[in-house]
Amino acid sequence: MTVSIERTGDIAVVTIDNPPVNALSHALRQDLWNAAEALDADPSVRAVILICEGRTFIAGADVNEFGKPPIPPHLPDLVARIETAAKPWVAAIHGSALGGGFEVALGCRFRVAVPSASVGLPEVRLGIVPGAGGTVRLPRLVGPALAAEMVTTGTPVAAPKARSQGLIDAIVEGDLEKGAIDFAHAALDQSLPLPLSQRGVPTVDETFWETTRRAVASRAKREDAPLRALACVRKAAEADFEGAIAFERQTFLELRGSSQAAALRHVFFAERAAPRPPELTGVEPRAIRSAAVIGGGTMGAGIAAALRDAGLPVTLVERDEVALERGLSNLRSIFEGAVKRGKITAETAAERLSGVTDTIDYSRLAGVDLVIEAVFEDLEVKREVFDKLSAVCRLDAVLATNTSYLDPEQIAGNIRHPERFLGLHFFSPAHVMKLLEIVPTAQTAPATLATGFALARMLGKVPVRAGICDGFIGNRILKTTRAQAERLLLSGATPQAVDTAMRAFGLPMGPFEAQDLGGLDIAGFQRRAARARGETPFAPIAERLCALERFGQKSGGGWYDYAKGDRSPQPSKVVAGIIAEEAGRTPQRQWDESGIIDCIILPMVNEATKILQEKVALRAEDIDLVEIHGYGYPRWRGGLMHYAEARGLAEIAVKLSELAAMDLAEPANFTGD
Ligand code: 3HC
Ligand code: NAI
């Protein structure tokens, strides 16, 4: 039984209990329908409170049912049933009222919520539009402007703001059920407001729709749902209620079966599964109550900020007083930046900073639960650091390295109790980027690994387990991306053509613009280290640019030229000359957009498949999460592996064979460096 009914005097309380998030499964819809029928027939009931057990109010339609044919009672009918009930219903909200959950609340005559609750219509994030009247009732409640913003961004609104915007009628401090009953009694003493379906939509300025359409289109890029959601709100303003409901439902059903919705659903479930991998079921993580970071450079400062954001006290260790002062100043600028962007208040920033103990004395680490090393990418320097940590830290403290390319097995060297060691590979900027690659060595204990995942949960990161190889999952695939991009240049494409094609595919930036932004020197150092290890990295043009100190935007030129104070990339004659020289006799071809995309993306798929075969990644979804959260791969394509599946593996194999036969530089070699 997912719904129970109790009576308190003349008020009925309908309680939903459908763990984990009270999603509107078929059984729940049926139970709610039955409850509405029963309560309408009960003359002793004057009003109904709708409240939920567990962590949240109804979090939406049941996404698991999206692949299946809908079974009645359909959600729009249920919302209409509640709205037309003989007694007014009051939604009593805690946690989140999202999607279909908020639509049910809009069907209720009133909405009250605890201060920590939030409400919203996040359907566009799943590639769909609200399907149970959300786009039609919301503009009747708060006007088209706020409705358009909510349905096109999907961003939930916190209760205090929701109250001031008219999305909810009251905030309940203290016990929600009691507060809702008191609210209902007070409301019954006055005349009831009209149900939303019977209200009109406030008019907007003539220019509103076109201005908003342009803004939404530029934000959404190639995602379909946001513009379709806006069209629904417009319909609500221009047609009658029934017409608008029919239009919304039609749009919802169309998008529900779309490839973008399938991709976004795939990412939704992958993200939710990531923090709790099945192989660690039942393994207790170690408790993390304090942490230390060694090195306060780009990564160390970002990691320390992320740890402080999660409320952990942090000790920051540097090699000398000057470096320590620089590290603290890096950390300070991160928090100041957050204040400037309105993310936190100046007081919170001061509190975060005051939770950092700075020192050059390793003995101060004797009591910490977790240490993350982020010093120079140099094996000897890192090994020295871990020798010191091994000497001073508690034997059960978890010790982690943030290395990008070094072998964690070698870094662990001869520390005492190597079972507590692992790689925790953050991405830059570490306090912003969601991806965390968790890299166990052969000796890492399951409890240590579980601690890595528990830490990711604390920090709000998306954790992915990665095996040891050059670059782990993400940077190994990145090497293929970059090698293919250079091969394209050697065979007739220009940097602009490559970048434009990859943007058209959905990446926020093309590979060359991205390198100019991040700096070509970092990859240059890595290639030098790889050569020292006896490898032969493939980056003939990038090498020449590094030799000319064309490191990107910071040096006024890289793959492109940059005018002083202007970040817009300009084609470079110098680079064109170098490309021509390096190309030599390589056959030149005409590349169109889809040819460029295939030449980069399909070898990435190939490399990712090897990563999967070698068990460097355990699941295809993990690779998808790495690409989306570490490298800006478009969510609506579902990640690299989902894209490959959706396109069809047979076609990909054929295209890869064609590429191999093209005789690009380093023919038939799609393994990157
Ligand atoms: N349907 C089915 N399962 C859902 C679900 C949904 N709408 N929302 C969450 N779940 C599941 C998760 O998959 C997870 O399952 P698991 O434990 O087996 O891995 C479990 O519920 C818990 O989810 P979280 O780990 O995300 O729990 P949190 O407490 O961190 O967050 C939440 C709770 C804020 C409600 C978050 O789950 C969330 O944002 N859910 C999605 C809400 C949403 O997108 N709703 C709109 C759905 S579409 C819709 O309603 C269409 C309508 O207009 C017709
Ligand atoms: P960085 O050069 O900005 O910072 C390194 C810091 O370590 C410096 O502040 C230095 O003073 C300090 N340090 C050096 N030796 C030390 C010692 N013995 N004890 C204490 N502190 C010491 O380097 P960055 O970019 O922060 O990289 C750090 C690590 O993170 C490297 O292993 C790098 O490969 C890895 N990494 C870097 C990423 C990036 O984008 N920059 C991304 C992911 C990982």
PDB file of N, CA and C and ligand atoms in Angstrom, residues 20-21 23 55-56 59-64 66 75 96 98-100 103 122-123 126 128-132 252 268-269 272 276, ligand 1:
ATOM      1  N   PRO A  20      12.270   5.004  -3.124  1.00  0.00           N
ATOM      2  CA  PRO A  20      13.060   5.935  -2.303  1.00  0.00           C
ATOM      3  C   PRO A  20      12.604   7.397  -2.386  1.00  0.00           C
ATOM      4  N   VAL A  21      11.916   7.805  -3.480  1.00  0.00           N
ATOM      5  CA  VAL A  21      11.658   9.238  -3.627  1.00  0.00           C
ATOM      6  C   VAL A  21      10.186   9.535  -3.944  1.00  0.00           C
ATOM      7  N   ALA A  23       8.278   8.448  -6.227  1.00  0.00           N
ATOM      8  CA  ALA A  23       8.002   8.672  -7.651  1.00  0.00           C
ATOM      9  C   ALA A  23       6.607   8.144  -7.986  1.00  0.00           C
ATOM     10  N   ARG A  55      12.412  10.776   2.487  1.00  0.00           N
ATOM     11  CA  ARG A  55      13.310  11.916   2.369  1.00  0.00           C
ATOM     12  C   ARG A  55      12.725  13.089   1.590  1.00  0.00           C
ATOM     13  N   THR A  56      11.596  12.859   0.887  1.00  0.00           N
ATOM     14  CA  THR A  56      11.132  13.932   0.006  1.00  0.00           C
ATOM     15  C   THR A  56       9.648  13.816  -0.330  1.00  0.00           C
ATOM     16  N   ALA A  59       9.029  13.121  -6.074  1.00  0.00           N
ATOM     17  CA  ALA A  59      10.145  13.668  -6.870  1.00  0.00           C
ATOM     18  C   ALA A  59       9.868  13.648  -8.361  1.00  0.00           C
ATOM     19  N   GLY A  60       8.688  13.184  -8.768  1.00  0.00           N
ATOM     20  CA  GLY A  60       8.382  13.235 -10.197  1.00  0.00           C
ATOM     21  C   GLY A  60       7.725  11.966 -10.687  1.00  0.00           C
ATOM     22  N   ALA A  61       7.515  11.931 -12.008  1.00  0.00           N
ATOM     23  CA  ALA A  61       7.054  10.692 -12.632  1.00  0.00           C
ATOM     24  C   ALA A  61       8.118   9.632 -12.392  1.00  0.00           C
ATOM     25  N   ASP A  62       7.745   8.360 -12.503  1.00  0.00           N
ATOM     26  CA  ASP A  62       8.725   7.298 -12.315  1.00  0.00           C
ATOM     27  C   ASP A  62       9.501   7.128 -13.627  1.00  0.00           C
ATOM     28  N   VAL A  63      10.764   7.548 -13.598  1.00  0.00           N
ATOM     29  CA  VAL A  63      11.553   7.563 -14.836  1.00  0.00           C
ATOM     30  C   VAL A  63      11.734   6.142 -15.384  1.00  0.00           C
ATOM     31  N   ASN A  64      11.655   5.150 -14.489  1.00  0.00           N
ATOM     32  CA  ASN A  64      11.784   3.760 -14.958  1.00  0.00           C
ATOM     33  C   ASN A  64      10.647   3.356 -15.898  1.00  0.00           C
ATOM     34  N   PHE A  66       9.452   5.228 -18.268  1.00  0.00           N
ATOM     35  CA  PHE A  66       9.462   6.014 -19.502  1.00  0.00           C
ATOM     36  C   PHE A  66       9.637   5.182 -20.767  1.00  0.00           C
ATOM     37  N   LEU A  75      -1.041  10.549 -15.553  1.00  0.00           N
ATOM     38  CA  LEU A  75      -0.762  11.622 -14.597  1.00  0.00           C
ATOM     39  C   LEU A  75      -1.583  12.898 -14.849  1.00  0.00           C
ATOM     40  N   SER A  96      11.950  17.658  -2.058  1.00  0.00           N
ATOM     41  CA  SER A  96      11.764  18.304  -3.363  1.00  0.00           C
ATOM     42  C   SER A  96      10.420  17.910  -3.964  1.00  0.00           C
ATOM     43  N   LEU A  98       9.258  17.841  -7.455  1.00  0.00           N
ATOM     44  CA  LEU A  98       9.849  18.030  -8.775  1.00  0.00           C
ATOM     45  C   LEU A  98       8.997  17.377  -9.857  1.00  0.00           C
ATOM     46  N   GLY A  99       9.042  17.965 -11.050  1.00  0.00           N
ATOM     47  CA  GLY A  99       8.375  17.373 -12.200  1.00  0.00           C
ATOM     48  C   GLY A  99       6.929  17.060 -11.884  1.00  0.00           C
ATOM     49  N   GLY A 100       6.538  15.790 -12.129  1.00  0.00           N
ATOM     50  CA  GLY A 100       5.171  15.362 -11.858  1.00  0.00           C
ATOM     51  C   GLY A 100       4.769  15.635 -10.416  1.00  0.00           C
ATOM     52  N   GLU A 103       3.725  19.079 -10.338  1.00  0.00           N
ATOM     53  CA  GLU A 103       2.470  19.180 -11.100  1.00  0.00           C
ATOM     54  C   GLU A 103       1.288  18.725 -10.248  1.00  0.00           C
ATOM     55  N   PRO A 122      12.077  20.034 -13.538  1.00  0.00           N
ATOM     56  CA  PRO A 122      13.387  19.771 -14.145  1.00  0.00           C
ATOM     57  C   PRO A 122      13.332  18.904 -15.400  1.00  0.00           C
ATOM     58  N   GLU A 123      12.147  18.728 -16.001  1.00  0.00           N
ATOM     59  CA  GLU A 123      12.015  17.770 -17.106  1.00  0.00           C
ATOM     60  C   GLU A 123      13.002  17.990 -18.239  1.00  0.00           C
ATOM     61  N   LEU A 126      15.921  15.917 -18.506  1.00  0.00           N
ATOM     62  CA  LEU A 126      15.730  14.542 -18.984  1.00  0.00           C
ATOM     63  C   LEU A 126      15.321  14.545 -20.454  1.00  0.00           C
ATOM     64  N   ILE A 128      12.859  16.118 -21.878  1.00  0.00           N
ATOM     65  CA  ILE A 128      11.409  16.168 -22.111  1.00  0.00           C
ATOM     66  C   ILE A 128      10.843  17.493 -21.597  1.00  0.00           C
ATOM     67  N   VAL A 129       9.534  17.663 -21.736  1.00  0.00           N
ATOM     68  CA  VAL A 129       8.863  18.818 -21.130  1.00  0.00           C
ATOM     69  C   VAL A 129       7.906  18.255 -20.070  1.00  0.00           C
ATOM     70  N   PRO A 130       7.429  19.093 -19.156  1.00  0.00           N
ATOM     71  CA  PRO A 130       6.444  18.586 -18.202  1.00  0.00           C
ATOM     72  C   PRO A 130       5.273  17.982 -18.981  1.00  0.00           C
ATOM     73  N   GLY A 131       4.733  16.887 -18.455  1.00  0.00           N
ATOM     74  CA  GLY A 131       3.692  16.187 -19.221  1.00  0.00           C
ATOM     75  C   GLY A 131       2.369  16.122 -18.500  1.00  0.00           C
ATOM     76  N   ALA A 132       2.229  16.813 -17.374  1.00  0.00           N
ATOM     77  CA  ALA A 132       0.969  16.733 -16.627  1.00  0.00           C
ATOM     78  C   ALA A 132       0.479  18.119 -16.247  1.00  0.00           C
ATOM     79  N   PHE A 252       5.245  16.280 -24.942  1.00  0.00           N
ATOM     80  CA  PHE A 252       5.850  15.373 -23.955  1.00  0.00           C
ATOM     81  C   PHE A 252       6.030  13.977 -24.552  1.00  0.00           C
ATOM     82  N   PHE A 268      21.281  10.170 -16.312  1.00  0.00           N
ATOM     83  CA  PHE A 268      20.606  10.312 -15.010  1.00  0.00           C
ATOM     84  C   PHE A 268      20.853   9.073 -14.148  1.00  0.00           C
ATOM     85  N   PHE A 269      20.611   7.893 -14.729  1.00  0.00           N
ATOM     86  CA  PHE A 269      20.781   6.673 -13.937  1.00  0.00           C
ATOM     87  C   PHE A 269      22.257   6.361 -13.694  1.00  0.00           C
ATOM     88  N   ARG A 272      23.428   8.407 -10.801  1.00  0.00           N
ATOM     89  CA  ARG A 272      22.922   7.962  -9.517  1.00  0.00           C
ATOM     90  C   ARG A 272      23.558   6.646  -9.069  1.00  0.00           C
ATOM     91  N   ARG A 276      27.735   4.414  -5.686  1.00  0.00           N
ATOM     92  CA  ARG A 276      27.614   3.153  -4.942  1.00  0.00           C
ATOM     93  C   ARG A 276      27.820   1.969  -5.869  1.00  0.00           C
TER      94      ARG A 276
HETATM   95  N1  3HC B   1      11.960   8.085 -11.004  1.00  0.00           N
HETATM   96  C1  3HC B   1      12.502   6.908 -10.629  1.00  0.00           C
HETATM   97  N2  3HC B   1      13.531   6.803  -9.761  1.00  0.00           N
HETATM   98  C2  3HC B   1      14.025   7.938  -9.260  1.00  0.00           C
HETATM   99  C3  3HC B   1      13.514   9.205  -9.608  1.00  0.00           C
HETATM  100  C4  3HC B   1      12.417   9.259 -10.523  1.00  0.00           C
HETATM  101  N3  3HC B   1      11.846  10.388 -10.892  1.00  0.00           N
HETATM  102  N4  3HC B   1      14.217  10.156  -8.945  1.00  0.00           N
HETATM  103  C5  3HC B   1      15.131   9.501  -8.209  1.00  0.00           C
HETATM  104  N5  3HC B   1      15.025   8.166  -8.399  1.00  0.00           N
HETATM  105  C6  3HC B   1      15.816   7.101  -7.752  1.00  0.00           C
HETATM  106  C7  3HC B   1      17.298   7.167  -8.112  1.00  0.00           C
HETATM  107  O1  3HC B   1      17.566   6.493  -9.313  1.00  0.00           O
HETATM  108  C8  3HC B   1      17.928   6.497  -6.912  1.00  0.00           C
HETATM  109  O2  3HC B   1      17.769   5.110  -7.061  1.00  0.00           O
HETATM  110  P1  3HC B   1      18.817   4.065  -6.425  1.00  0.00           P
HETATM  111  O3  3HC B   1      18.827   4.339  -4.955  1.00  0.00           O
HETATM  112  O4  3HC B   1      18.276   2.754  -6.825  1.00  0.00           O
HETATM  113  O5  3HC B   1      20.135   4.409  -7.070  1.00  0.00           O
HETATM  114  C9  3HC B   1      17.040   6.935  -5.754  1.00  0.00           C
HETATM  115  O6  3HC B   1      15.801   7.346  -6.354  1.00  0.00           O
HETATM  116  C10 3HC B   1      17.597   8.083  -4.953  1.00  0.00           C
HETATM  117  O7  3HC B   1      17.939   9.141  -5.826  1.00  0.00           O
HETATM  118  P2  3HC B   1      19.133  10.117  -5.477  1.00  0.00           P
HETATM  119  O8  3HC B   1      20.370   9.344  -5.196  1.00  0.00           O
HETATM  120  O9  3HC B   1      19.184  11.140  -6.557  1.00  0.00           O
HETATM  121  O10 3HC B   1      18.594  10.754  -4.110  1.00  0.00           O
HETATM  122  P3  3HC B   1      18.838  12.186  -3.495  1.00  0.00           P
HETATM  123  O11 3HC B   1      18.191  12.167  -2.170  1.00  0.00           O
HETATM  124  O12 3HC B   1      20.251  12.592  -3.626  1.00  0.00           O
HETATM  125  O13 3HC B   1      17.995  13.191  -4.434  1.00  0.00           O
HETATM  126  C11 3HC B   1      16.095  13.930  -5.674  1.00  0.00           C
HETATM  127  C12 3HC B   1      16.602  13.133  -4.452  1.00  0.00           C
HETATM  128  C13 3HC B   1      16.443  15.421  -5.524  1.00  0.00           C
HETATM  129  C14 3HC B   1      14.611  13.785  -5.712  1.00  0.00           C
HETATM  130  C15 3HC B   1      16.751  13.397  -6.963  1.00  0.00           C
HETATM  131  O14 3HC B   1      16.620  11.999  -6.986  1.00  0.00           O
HETATM  132  C16 3HC B   1      16.181  13.928  -8.249  1.00  0.00           C
HETATM  133  O15 3HC B   1      16.486  15.046  -8.646  1.00  0.00           O
HETATM  134  N6  3HC B   1      15.363  13.116  -8.950  1.00  0.00           N
HETATM  135  C17 3HC B   1      14.881  13.426 -10.255  1.00  0.00           C
HETATM  136  C18 3HC B   1      13.724  14.358 -10.223  1.00  0.00           C
HETATM  137  C19 3HC B   1      13.172  14.561 -11.614  1.00  0.00           C
HETATM  138  O16 3HC B   1      13.886  14.711 -12.586  1.00  0.00           O
HETATM  139  N7  3HC B   1      11.843  14.585 -11.697  1.00  0.00           N
HETATM  140  C20 3HC B   1      11.178  14.770 -12.940  1.00  0.00           C
HETATM  141  C21 3HC B   1      10.860  13.445 -13.516  1.00  0.00           C
HETATM  142  S1  3HC B   1      10.121  13.585 -15.103  1.00  0.00           S
HETATM  143  C22 3HC B   1       8.491  13.944 -14.795  1.00  0.00           C
HETATM  144  O17 3HC B   1       8.109  14.098 -13.667  1.00  0.00           O
HETATM  145  C23 3HC B   1       7.611  14.045 -15.991  1.00  0.00           C
HETATM  146  C24 3HC B   1       6.272  14.594 -15.674  1.00  0.00           C
HETATM  147  O18 3HC B   1       6.235  15.951 -16.043  1.00  0.00           O
HETATM  148  C25 3HC B   1       5.184  13.871 -16.398  1.00  0.00           C
END
